[in-house]
Coordinates of C-alpha atoms in Angstrom, one line a residue:
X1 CA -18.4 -26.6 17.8
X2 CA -16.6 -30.1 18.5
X3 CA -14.2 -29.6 21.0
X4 CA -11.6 -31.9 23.2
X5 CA -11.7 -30.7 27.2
X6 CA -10.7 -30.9 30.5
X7 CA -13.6 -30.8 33.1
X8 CA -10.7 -31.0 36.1
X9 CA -7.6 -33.0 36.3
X10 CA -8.1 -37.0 35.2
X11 CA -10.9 -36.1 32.8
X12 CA -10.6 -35.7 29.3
X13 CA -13.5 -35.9 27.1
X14 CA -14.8 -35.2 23.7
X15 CA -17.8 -32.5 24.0
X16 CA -19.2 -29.7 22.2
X17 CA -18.5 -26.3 23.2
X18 CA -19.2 -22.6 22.4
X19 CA -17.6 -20.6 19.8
X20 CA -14.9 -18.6 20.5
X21 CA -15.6 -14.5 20.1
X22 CA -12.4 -13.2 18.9
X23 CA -12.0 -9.5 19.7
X24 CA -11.4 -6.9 17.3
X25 CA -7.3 -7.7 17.3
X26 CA -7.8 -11.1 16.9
X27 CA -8.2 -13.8 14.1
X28 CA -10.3 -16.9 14.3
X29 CA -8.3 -19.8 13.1
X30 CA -10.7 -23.1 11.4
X31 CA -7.8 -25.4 13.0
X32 CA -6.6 -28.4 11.0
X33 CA -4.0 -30.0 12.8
X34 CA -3.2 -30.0 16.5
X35 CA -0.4 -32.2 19.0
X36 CA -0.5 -33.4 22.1
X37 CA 2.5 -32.0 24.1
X38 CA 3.8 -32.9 27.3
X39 CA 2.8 -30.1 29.4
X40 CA -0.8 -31.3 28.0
X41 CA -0.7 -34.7 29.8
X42 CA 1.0 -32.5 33.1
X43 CA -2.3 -30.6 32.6
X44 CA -4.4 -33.9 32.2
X45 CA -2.5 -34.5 35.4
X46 CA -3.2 -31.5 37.4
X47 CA 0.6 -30.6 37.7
X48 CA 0.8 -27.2 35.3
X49 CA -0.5 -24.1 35.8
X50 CA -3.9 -24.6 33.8
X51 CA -7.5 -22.8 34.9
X52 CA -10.7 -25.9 34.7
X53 CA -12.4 -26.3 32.6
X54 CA -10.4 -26.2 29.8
X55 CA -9.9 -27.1 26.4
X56 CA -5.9 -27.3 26.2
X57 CA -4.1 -27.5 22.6
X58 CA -1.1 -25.2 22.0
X59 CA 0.6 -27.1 19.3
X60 CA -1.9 -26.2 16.2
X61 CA -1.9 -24.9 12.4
X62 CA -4.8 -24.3 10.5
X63 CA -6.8 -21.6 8.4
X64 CA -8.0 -17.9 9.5
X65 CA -11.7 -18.1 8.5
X66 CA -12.5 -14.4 10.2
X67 CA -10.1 -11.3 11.6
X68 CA -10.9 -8.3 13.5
X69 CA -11.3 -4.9 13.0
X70 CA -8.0 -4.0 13.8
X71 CA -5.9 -7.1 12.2
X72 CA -4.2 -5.7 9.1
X73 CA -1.6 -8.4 8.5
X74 CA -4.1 -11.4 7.5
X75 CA -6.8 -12.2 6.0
X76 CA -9.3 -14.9 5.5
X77 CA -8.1 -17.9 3.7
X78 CA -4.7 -17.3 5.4
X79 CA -2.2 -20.6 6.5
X80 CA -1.1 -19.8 9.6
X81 CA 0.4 -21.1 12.8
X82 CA 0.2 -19.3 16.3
X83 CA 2.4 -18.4 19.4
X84 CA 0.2 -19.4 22.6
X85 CA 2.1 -17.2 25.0
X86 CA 0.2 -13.9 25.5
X87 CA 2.6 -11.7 27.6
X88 CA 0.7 -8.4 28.6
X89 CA 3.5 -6.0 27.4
X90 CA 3.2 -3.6 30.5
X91 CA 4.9 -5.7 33.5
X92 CA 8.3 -5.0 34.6
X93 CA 9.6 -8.1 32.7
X94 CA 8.0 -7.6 29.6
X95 CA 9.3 -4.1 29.6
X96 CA 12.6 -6.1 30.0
X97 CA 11.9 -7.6 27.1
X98 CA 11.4 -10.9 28.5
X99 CA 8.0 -12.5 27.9
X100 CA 8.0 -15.5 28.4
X101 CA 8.7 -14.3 32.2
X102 CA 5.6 -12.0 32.5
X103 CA 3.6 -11.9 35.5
X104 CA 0.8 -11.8 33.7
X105 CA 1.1 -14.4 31.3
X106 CA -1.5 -16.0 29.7
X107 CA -1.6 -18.9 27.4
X108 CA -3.5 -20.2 24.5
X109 CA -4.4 -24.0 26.0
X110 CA -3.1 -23.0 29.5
X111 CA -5.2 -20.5 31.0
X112 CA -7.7 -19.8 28.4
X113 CA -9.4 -22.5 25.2
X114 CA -7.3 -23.7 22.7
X115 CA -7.2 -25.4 20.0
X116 CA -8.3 -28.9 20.3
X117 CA -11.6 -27.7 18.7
X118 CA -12.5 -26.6 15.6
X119 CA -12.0 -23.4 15.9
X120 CA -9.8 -21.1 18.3
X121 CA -8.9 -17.0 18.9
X122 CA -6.0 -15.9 19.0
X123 CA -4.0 -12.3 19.0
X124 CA -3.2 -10.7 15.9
X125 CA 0.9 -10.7 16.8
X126 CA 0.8 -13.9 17.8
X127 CA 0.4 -15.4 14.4
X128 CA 2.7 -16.8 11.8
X129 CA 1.9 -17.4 8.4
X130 CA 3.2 -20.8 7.1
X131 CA 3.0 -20.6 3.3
X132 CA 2.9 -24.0 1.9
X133 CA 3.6 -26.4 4.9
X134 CA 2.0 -28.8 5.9
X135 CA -0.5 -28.6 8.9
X136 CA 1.0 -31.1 10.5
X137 CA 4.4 -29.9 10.1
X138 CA 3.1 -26.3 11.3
X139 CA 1.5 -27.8 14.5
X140 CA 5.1 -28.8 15.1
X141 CA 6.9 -25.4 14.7
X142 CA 5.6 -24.6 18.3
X143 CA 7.8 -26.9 20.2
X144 CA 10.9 -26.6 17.8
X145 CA 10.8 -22.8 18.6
X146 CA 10.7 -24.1 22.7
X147 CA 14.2 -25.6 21.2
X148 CA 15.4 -22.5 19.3
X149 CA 14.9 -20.6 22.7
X150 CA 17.0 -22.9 24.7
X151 CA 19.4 -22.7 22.0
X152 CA 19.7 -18.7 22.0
X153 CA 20.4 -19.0 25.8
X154 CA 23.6 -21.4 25.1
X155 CA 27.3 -21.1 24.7
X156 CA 28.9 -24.2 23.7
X157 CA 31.8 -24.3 21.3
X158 CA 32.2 -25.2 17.5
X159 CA 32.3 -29.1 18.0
X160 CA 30.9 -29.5 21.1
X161 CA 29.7 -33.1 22.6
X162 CA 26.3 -33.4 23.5
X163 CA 24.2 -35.9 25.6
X164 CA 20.1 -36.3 25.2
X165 CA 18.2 -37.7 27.8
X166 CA 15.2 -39.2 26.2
X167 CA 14.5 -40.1 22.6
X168 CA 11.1 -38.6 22.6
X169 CA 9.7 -35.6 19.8
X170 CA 11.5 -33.0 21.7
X171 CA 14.9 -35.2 22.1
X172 CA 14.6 -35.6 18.4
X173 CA 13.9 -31.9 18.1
X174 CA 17.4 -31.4 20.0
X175 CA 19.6 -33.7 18.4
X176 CA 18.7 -32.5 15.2
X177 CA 18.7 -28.1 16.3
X178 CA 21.9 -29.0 18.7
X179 CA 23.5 -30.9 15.0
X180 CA 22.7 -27.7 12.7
X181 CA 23.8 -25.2 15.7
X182 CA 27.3 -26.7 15.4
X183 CA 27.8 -30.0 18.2
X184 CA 29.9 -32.9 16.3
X185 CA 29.0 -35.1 18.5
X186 CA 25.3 -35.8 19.8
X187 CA 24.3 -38.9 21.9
X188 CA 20.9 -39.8 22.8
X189 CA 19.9 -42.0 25.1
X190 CA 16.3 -43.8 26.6
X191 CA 15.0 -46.7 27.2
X192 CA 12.7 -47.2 23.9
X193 CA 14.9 -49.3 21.0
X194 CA 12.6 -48.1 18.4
X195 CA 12.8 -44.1 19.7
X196 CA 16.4 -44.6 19.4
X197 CA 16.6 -46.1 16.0
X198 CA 14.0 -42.6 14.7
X199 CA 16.8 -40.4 16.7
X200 CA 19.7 -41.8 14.8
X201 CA 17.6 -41.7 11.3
X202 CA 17.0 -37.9 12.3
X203 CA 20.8 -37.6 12.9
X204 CA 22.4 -38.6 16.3
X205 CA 25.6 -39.5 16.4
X206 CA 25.4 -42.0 18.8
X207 CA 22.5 -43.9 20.9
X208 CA 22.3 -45.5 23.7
X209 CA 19.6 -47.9 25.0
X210 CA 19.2 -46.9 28.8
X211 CA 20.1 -50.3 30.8
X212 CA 22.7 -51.4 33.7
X213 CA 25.4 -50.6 31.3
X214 CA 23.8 -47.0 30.2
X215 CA 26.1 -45.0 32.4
X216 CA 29.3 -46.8 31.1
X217 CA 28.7 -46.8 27.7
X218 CA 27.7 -43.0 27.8
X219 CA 31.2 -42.3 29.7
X220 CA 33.0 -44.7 27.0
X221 CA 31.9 -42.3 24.2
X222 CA 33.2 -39.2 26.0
X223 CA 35.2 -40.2 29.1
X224 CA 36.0 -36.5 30.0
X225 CA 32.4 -36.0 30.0
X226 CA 30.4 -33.7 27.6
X227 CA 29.8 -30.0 27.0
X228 CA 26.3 -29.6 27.3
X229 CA 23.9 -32.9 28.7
X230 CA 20.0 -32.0 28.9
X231 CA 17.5 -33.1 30.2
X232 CA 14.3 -33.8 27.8
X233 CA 12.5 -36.6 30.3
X234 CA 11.4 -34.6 33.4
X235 CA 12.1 -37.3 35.5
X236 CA 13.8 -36.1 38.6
X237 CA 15.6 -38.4 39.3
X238 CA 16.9 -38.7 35.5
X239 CA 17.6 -35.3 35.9
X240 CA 19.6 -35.5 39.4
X241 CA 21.9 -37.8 37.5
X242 CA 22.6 -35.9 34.6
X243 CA 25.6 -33.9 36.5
X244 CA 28.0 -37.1 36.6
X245 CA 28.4 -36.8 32.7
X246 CA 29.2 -33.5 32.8
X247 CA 32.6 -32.2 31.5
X248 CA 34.7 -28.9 33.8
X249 CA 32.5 -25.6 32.0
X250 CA 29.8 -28.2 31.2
X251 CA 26.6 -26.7 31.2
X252 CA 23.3 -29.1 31.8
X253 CA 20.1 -27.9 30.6
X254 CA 16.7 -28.4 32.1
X255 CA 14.4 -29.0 29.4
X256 CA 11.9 -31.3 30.4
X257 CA 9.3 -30.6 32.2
X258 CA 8.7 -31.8 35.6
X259 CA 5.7 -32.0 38.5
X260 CA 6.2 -28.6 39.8
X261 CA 6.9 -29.9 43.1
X262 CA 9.8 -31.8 42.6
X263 CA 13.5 -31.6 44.2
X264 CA 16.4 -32.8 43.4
X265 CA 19.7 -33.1 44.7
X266 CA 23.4 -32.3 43.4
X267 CA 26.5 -31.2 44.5
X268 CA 26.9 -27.4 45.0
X269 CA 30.7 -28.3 45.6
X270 CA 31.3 -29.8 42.5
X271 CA 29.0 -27.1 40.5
X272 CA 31.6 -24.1 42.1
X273 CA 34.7 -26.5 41.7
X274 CA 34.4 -27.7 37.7
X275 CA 32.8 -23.8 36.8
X276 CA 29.5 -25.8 35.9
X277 CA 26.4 -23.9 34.1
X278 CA 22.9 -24.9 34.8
X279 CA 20.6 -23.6 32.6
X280 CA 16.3 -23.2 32.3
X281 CA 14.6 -22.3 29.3
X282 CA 11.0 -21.9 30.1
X283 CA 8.7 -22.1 26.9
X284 CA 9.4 -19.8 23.9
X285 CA 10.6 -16.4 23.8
X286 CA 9.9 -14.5 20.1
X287 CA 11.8 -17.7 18.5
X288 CA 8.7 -18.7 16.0
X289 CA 10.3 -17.4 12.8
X290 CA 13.9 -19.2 13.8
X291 CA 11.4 -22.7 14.0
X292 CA 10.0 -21.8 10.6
X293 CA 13.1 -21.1 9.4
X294 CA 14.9 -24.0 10.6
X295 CA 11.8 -26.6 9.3
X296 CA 11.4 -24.7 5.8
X297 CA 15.5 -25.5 5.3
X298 CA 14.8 -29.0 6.0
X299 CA 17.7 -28.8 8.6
X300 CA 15.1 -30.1 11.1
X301 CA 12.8 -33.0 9.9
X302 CA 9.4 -32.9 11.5
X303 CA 6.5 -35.0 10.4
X304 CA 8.6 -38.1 10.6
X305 CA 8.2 -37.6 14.5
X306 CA 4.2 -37.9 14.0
X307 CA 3.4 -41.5 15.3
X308 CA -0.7 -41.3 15.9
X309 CA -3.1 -39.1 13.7
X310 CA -6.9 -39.4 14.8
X311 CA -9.6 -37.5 14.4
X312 CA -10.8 -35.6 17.6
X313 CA -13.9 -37.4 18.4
X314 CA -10.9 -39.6 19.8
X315 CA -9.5 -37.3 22.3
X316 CA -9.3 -39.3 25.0
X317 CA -8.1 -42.3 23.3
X318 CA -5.6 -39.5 22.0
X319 CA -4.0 -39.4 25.9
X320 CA -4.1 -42.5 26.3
X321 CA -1.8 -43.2 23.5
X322 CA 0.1 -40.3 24.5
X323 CA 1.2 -42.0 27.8
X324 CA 1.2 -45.6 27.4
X325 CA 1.4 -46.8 24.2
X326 CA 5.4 -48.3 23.5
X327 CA 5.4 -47.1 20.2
X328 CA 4.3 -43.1 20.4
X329 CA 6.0 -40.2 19.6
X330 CA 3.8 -37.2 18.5
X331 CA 0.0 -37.5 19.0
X332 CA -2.1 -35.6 16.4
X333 CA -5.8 -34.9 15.8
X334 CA -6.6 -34.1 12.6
X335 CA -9.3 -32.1 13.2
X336 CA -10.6 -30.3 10.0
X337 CA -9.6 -31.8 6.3

């Protein structure tokens, strides 16, 4: 089969590659649509917790061509969308009903193939049928549901103030979950005009082009400073100065992912003095049906975050446009018709 790899960090190339074997719990999905997602370029990079070689992908939709002997919920010709996380339901975390935390953790695109191919195996209860959207929406539901996760860890109040770092797909994705989970007021800010003309289409409040007169503006907007400000760039030091807009019982919330040997630097004084929150939400934790939900209502718009469609013979032309090219958002492949 066609497939898009990773021979070790800095390569990326199209290649062919064996067929999956799906075991007898698992179904083999024919995929059609398929995103590039940050962690992918952090495992591009070397910086994430991937095994070479690889084929990554964990953003995907497509059709179940095969199923298992044990699979009784689908069938062949089924729409369907797929969870990459594979906890191992035995470790003490998992039997704490947290698995996104097991010890054991595997990953569809991480630590085994995924689905920048034609064809990928996954789990029987890691799939979710999709109905009649469209693959390119579905191969979205996978980072919303990162969102809805984040979103079950919160407490802000009715009419809460937000502030977005970075106007990329997933600072979309907030603005538009943080809106429709009850903040009247959501500001967005990055360095990108076009990224923040898209966020304020999709429903931000208020944007603000990152330049010497970011932090003033920002403050003018809220000048007691907001209830919840996250972080969507993982840039550290983006990150380091997210605390200064912070309102007392302000919670800021580390979203983005950075190089996983990064530090940064705040004040524990002020975090103990204004009763601050700082709050992680690592991947997703059984919050696929919330995404579906929240995309089928139309509460949170999707495809209009799709910049770049190519076919996968282009994958690395794919990550290239994925870092550098001004006017990206989400990268897709279309990868079957």
């Amino acid at each position: 089969m066609r497939a898009g790899t990773i021979a070790q960090p800095g390569r990326a190339q199209f290649a062919s590659a064996e067929m999956p074997e799906p075991g007898p719990d698992d179904v083999l999905i024919r995929v059609h649509a398929a995103g590039i997602c940050g962690t992918d370029i952090h495992i591009l990079k070397g910086e994430y917790e991937a095994r070479y070689p690889l084929i990554p992908g964990h953003e995907f939709s497509g059709v179940i061509v095969s199923v298992g002997d044990n699979v009784t919920r689908f069938k062949a010709g089924d729409r369907v969308t797929a969870d990459p996380n594979i906890p191992c339901n035995r470790c003490p975390a998992c039997q704490r009903n947290e698995p996104n935390q097991c010890e054991n953790l595997a990953a569809v695109g991480v630590t085994r193939n995924g689905a920048f191919a034609d064809y990928v195996a996954v789990p029987e209860g890691n799939v979710f049928a999709i109905g009649d959207m469209s693959f390119a929406a579905a191969a979205l539901v996978e980072p919303l549901a990162c969102v809805a996760w984040g979103l079950e860890r919160l407490s802000i109040p009715p009419g809460a103030s937000a502030l977005i770092f970075g106007a990329g797909p997933m600072g979309c994705l907030l603005a538009q979950a943080l809106h429709a989970y009850g903040a009247a007021r959501v500001v967005i800010t990055d360095v990108v005009p076009f990224r923040l003309a898209l966020a304020g289409d999709l429903g931000a409040t208020e944007t603000v082009l990152a330049n010497e007169r970011q932090a003033q503006h920002i403050k003018s907007i809220e000048p007691d400073g907001y209830n919840l400000v996250v972080d969507a760039t993982g840039i550290p030091r983006v990150l380091e100065g997210a605390f200064e807009y912070l309102r007392a019982r302000g919670t800021l919330w580390v979203f983005g992912v950075t190089p996983n040997d990064a530090r940064v630097s705040f004040s524990p004084y002020d975090v103990f003095r204004k009763d601050l929150t700082i709050l992680g939400s690592f991947a997703v934790n059984r919050t696929f049906q919330e995404s579906i939900a929240m995309i089928r209502s139309g509460r949170v718009q999707v495809e209009p975050l799709i910049s770049h469609t190519l076919p996968l013979e282009d994958f690395a032309q794919g990550f290239e446009l994925a870092q550098n090219d001004p006017k990206r958002m989400k990268v897709q492949y279309q990868i079957a018709s």
